[in-house]
Coordinates of C-alpha atoms in Angstrom, one line a residue:
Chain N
X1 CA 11.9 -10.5 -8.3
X2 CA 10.2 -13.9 -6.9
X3 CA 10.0 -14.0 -3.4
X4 CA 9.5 -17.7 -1.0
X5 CA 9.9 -18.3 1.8
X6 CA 11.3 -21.3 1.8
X7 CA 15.2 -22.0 1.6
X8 CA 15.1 -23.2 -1.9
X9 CA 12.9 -21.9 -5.0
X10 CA 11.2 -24.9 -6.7
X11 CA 12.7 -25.1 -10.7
X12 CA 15.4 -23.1 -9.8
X13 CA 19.4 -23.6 -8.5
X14 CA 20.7 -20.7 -6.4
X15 CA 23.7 -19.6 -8.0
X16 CA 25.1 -16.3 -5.6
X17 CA 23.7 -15.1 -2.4
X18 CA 23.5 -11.5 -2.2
X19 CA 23.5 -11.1 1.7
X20 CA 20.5 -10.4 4.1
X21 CA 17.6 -7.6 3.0
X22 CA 15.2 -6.3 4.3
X23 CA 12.3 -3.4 4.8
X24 CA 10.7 -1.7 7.3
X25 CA 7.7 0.9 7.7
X26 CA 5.9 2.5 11.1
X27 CA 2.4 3.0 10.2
X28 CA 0.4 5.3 12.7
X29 CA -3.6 4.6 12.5
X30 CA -6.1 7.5 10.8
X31 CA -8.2 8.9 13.2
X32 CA -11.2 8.6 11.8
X33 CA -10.5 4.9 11.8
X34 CA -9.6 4.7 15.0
X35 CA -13.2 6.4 16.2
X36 CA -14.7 3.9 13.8
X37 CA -13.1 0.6 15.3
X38 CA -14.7 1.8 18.4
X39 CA -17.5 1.4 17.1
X40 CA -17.0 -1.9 15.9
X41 CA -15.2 -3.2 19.0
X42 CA -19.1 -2.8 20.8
X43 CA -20.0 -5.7 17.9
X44 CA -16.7 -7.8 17.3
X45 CA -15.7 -9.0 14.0
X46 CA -13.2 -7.7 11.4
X47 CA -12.0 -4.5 11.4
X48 CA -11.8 -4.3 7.6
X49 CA -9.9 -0.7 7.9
X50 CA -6.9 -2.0 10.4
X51 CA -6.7 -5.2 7.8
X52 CA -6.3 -3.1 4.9
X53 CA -3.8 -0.7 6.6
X54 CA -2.0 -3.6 7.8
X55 CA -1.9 -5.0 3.9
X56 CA -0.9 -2.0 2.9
X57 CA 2.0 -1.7 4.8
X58 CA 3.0 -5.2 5.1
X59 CA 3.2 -4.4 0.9
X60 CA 5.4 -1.6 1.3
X61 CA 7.5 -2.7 3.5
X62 CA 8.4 -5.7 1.1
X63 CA 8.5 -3.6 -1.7
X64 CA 11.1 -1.6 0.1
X65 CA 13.1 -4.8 0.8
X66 CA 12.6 -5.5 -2.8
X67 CA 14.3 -2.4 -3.7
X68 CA 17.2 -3.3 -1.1
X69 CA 17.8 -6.6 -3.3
X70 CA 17.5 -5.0 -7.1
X71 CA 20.5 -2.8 -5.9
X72 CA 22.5 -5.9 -4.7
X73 CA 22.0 -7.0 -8.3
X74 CA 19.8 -9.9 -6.7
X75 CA 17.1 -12.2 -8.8
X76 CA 15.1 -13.7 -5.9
X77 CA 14.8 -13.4 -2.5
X78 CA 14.6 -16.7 -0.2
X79 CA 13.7 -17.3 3.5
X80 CA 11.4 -14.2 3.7
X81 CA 9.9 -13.8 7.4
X82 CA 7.2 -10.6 8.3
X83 CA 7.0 -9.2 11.8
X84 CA 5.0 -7.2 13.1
X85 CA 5.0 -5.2 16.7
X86 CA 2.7 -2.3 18.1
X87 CA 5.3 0.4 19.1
X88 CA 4.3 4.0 20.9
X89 CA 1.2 5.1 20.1
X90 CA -0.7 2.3 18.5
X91 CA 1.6 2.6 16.1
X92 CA 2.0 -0.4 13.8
X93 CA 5.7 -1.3 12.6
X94 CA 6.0 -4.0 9.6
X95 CA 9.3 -5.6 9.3
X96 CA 10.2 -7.8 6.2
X97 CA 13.5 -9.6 5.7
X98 CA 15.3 -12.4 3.8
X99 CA 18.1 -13.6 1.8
X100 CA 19.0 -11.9 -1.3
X101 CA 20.1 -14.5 -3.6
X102 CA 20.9 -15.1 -7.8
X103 CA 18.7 -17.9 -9.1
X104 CA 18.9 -19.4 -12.4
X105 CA 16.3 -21.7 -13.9
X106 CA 17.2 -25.4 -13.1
X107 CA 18.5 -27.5 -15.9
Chain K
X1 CA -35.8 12.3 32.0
X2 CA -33.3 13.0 29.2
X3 CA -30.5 11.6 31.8
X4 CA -33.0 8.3 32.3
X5 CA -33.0 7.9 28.9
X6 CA -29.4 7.8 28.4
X7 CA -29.0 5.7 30.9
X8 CA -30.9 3.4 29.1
X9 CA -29.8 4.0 26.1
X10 CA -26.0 3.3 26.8
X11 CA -26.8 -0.7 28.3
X12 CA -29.3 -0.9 25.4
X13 CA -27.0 -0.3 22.0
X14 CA -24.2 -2.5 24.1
X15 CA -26.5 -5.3 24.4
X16 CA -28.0 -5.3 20.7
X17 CA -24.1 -4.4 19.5
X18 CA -23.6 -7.4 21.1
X19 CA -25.9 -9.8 20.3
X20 CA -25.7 -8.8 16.9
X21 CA -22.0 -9.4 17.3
X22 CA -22.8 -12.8 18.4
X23 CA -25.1 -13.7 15.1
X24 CA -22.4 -12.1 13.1
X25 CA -20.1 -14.6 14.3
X26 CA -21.9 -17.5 13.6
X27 CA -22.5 -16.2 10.3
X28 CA -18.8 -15.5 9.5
X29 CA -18.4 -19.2 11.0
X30 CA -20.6 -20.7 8.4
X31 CA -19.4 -18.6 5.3
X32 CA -15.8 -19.9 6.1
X33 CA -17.0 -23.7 6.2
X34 CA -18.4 -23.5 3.0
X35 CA -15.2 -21.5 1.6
X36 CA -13.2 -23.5 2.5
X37 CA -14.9 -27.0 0.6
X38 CA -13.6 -24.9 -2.5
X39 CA -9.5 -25.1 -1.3
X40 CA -9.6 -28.1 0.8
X41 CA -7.2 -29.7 -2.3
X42 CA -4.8 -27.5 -1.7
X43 CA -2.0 -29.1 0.1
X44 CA -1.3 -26.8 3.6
X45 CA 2.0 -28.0 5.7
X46 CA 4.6 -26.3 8.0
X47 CA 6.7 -28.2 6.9
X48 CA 9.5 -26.7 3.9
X49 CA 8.3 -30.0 1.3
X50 CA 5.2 -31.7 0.2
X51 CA 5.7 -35.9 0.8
X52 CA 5.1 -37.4 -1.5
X53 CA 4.5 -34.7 -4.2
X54 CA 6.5 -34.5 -7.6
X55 CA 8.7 -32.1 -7.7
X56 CA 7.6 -28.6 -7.8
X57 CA 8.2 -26.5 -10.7
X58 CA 7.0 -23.2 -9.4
X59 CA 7.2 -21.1 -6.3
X60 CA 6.0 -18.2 -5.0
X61 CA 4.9 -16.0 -1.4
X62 CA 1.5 -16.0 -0.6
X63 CA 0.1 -13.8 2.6
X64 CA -3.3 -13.8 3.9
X65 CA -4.0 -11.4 7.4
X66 CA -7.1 -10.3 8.8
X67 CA -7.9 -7.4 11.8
X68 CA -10.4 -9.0 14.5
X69 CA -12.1 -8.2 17.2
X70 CA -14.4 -9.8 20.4
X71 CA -17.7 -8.5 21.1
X72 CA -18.3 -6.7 24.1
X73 CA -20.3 -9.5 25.8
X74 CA -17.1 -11.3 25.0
X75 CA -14.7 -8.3 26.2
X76 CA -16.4 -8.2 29.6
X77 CA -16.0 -12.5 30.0
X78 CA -12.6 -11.8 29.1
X79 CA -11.8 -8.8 31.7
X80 CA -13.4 -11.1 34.7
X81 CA -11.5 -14.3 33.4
X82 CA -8.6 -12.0 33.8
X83 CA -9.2 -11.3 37.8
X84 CA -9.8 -15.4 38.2
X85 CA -7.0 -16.5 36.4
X86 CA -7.1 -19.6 33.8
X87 CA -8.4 -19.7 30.3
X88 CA -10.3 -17.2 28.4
X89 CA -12.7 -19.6 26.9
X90 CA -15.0 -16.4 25.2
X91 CA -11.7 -15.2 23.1
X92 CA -10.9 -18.7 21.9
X93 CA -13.3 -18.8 19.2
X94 CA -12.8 -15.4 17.9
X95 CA -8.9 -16.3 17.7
X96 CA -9.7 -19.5 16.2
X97 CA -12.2 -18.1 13.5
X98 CA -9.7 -15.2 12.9
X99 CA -7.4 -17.5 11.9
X100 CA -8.9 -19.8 10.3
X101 CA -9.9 -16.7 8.1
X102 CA -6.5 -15.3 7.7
X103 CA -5.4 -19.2 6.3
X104 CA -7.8 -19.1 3.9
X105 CA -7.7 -16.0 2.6
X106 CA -3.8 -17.4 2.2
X107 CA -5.3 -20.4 0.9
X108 CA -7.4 -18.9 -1.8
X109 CA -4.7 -16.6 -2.7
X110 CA -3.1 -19.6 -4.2
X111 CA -6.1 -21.8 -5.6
X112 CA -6.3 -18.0 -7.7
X113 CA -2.7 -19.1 -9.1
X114 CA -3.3 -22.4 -9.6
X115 CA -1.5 -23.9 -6.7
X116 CA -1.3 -27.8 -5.5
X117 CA 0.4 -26.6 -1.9
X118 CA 1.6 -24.2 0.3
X119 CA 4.1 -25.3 1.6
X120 CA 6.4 -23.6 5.4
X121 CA 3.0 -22.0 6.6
X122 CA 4.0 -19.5 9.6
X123 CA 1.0 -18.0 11.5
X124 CA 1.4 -14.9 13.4
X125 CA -0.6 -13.4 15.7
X126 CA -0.4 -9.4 16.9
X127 CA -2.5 -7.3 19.2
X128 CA -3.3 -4.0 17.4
X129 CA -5.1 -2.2 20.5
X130 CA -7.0 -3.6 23.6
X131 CA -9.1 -6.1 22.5
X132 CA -8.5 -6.6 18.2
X133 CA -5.5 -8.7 16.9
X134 CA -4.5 -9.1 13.7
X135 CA -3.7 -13.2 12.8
X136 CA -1.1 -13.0 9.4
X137 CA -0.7 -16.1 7.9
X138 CA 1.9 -17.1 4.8
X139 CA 3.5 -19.9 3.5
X140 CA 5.2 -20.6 -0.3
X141 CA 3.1 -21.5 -2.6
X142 CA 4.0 -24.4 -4.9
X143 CA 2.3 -25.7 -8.4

């Protein structure tokens, strides 16, 4: 599945599009992170734990619009956007969408 | 005595956290000058196409994000600023740093595939708790 997010896919001619996909996940932060982040919030810098988290589900929830697309019988998807928003409870929710298309290789 | 101490203790760790905070960030500031000599060819643009640029025959999604957070020194600035009104000139660098970071983590992403571009570059910015953000950059990468 190759994924842009741009409206075209260099080297290749959209043939079919498939329709809007897309993935989400609610992530809720570890505990024990959380306590360490306090920590590091006395001393600034990156919070190497919340990036990974973040990562990880920012991952899944593509992999989940990925899945959306294979079953529209889709080869690519184009236009993808992330969003991200804190919901209750320092909760983290990743959102991924885009366009499911068909691509074929350009002549 | 032992309530003396912690009294002590408590402005003590918060001003060493601190000022080790502010080294740190001069450090981090440094590392990504010198990172970034090694993907300054890469071609970085909001815009959809690369000018000037043969036609691509590859593309692909490239995503950089880091989690980053102000010092306390920095925090307490920040909460008077808020009273006063106008700009928070203490979080300004540590914004700017984390996402100058976040791009070139992105950036080196794509110099690890053999990129010449990436090319519709969107730059997000969330707050994760009171005073970390995370800064999410990603863009199509194009060789």
């Amino acid at each position: 599945m190759q994924l842009v997010n741009t409206e075209t896919i260099p080297g290749w001619n959209i043939t079919e599009v498939k329709g809007l996909v897309s993935g989400n996940t609610i992530r809720a932060k570890h505990l024990g992170r959380d306590i360490g982040a306090a920590f590091k919030n006395i001393a600034g810098g990156e919070l190497k734990a919340y990036t990974e988290l973040l990562a990880e589900s920012r991952a899944e929830a593509t992999s989940r619009m990925v899945a959306e697309a294979q079953t529209l019988g889709a080869s690519a998807i184009v236009n993808v956007r992330f969003t991200t928003s804190t919901v209750a409870g320092g909760a983290a929710e990743m959102y991924a969408y885009g366009t499911a298309v068909v691509a074929v290789p350009a002549p | 005595m032992t309530g003396v101490l912690i009294q002590l203790a408590i402005p003590l760790v918060l001003i060493v956290a601190a000022v080790g905070g502010r080294i740190a960030h001069r450090r981090r500031g440094a590392h990504i000058e010198r990172r970034w000599a090694d993907v300054a060819h890469i071609n970085l643009s909001p815009r959809p196409t690369l000018p000037g640029l043969d036609e691509p025959r590859h593309g692909e999604l490239v995503v950089g994000s880091v989690v980053m957070g102000a010092d306390y020194i920095r925090q307490v600035v920040g909460a008077w600023r808020n009273v006063v009104g106008g700009e928070i000139r203490s979080f300004t660098p540590v914004l700017d740093q984390a996402r100058a970071e976040s791009s070139l983590r992105m950036l080196e992403a794509a110099n690890a595939k053999g990129a010449v571009g990436v090319v519709n570059a969107r730059f997000e910015a969330v707050r994760i708790n009171n005073n970390a953000s995370e800064l999410l950059s990603y863009g199509t990468l194009v060789s």
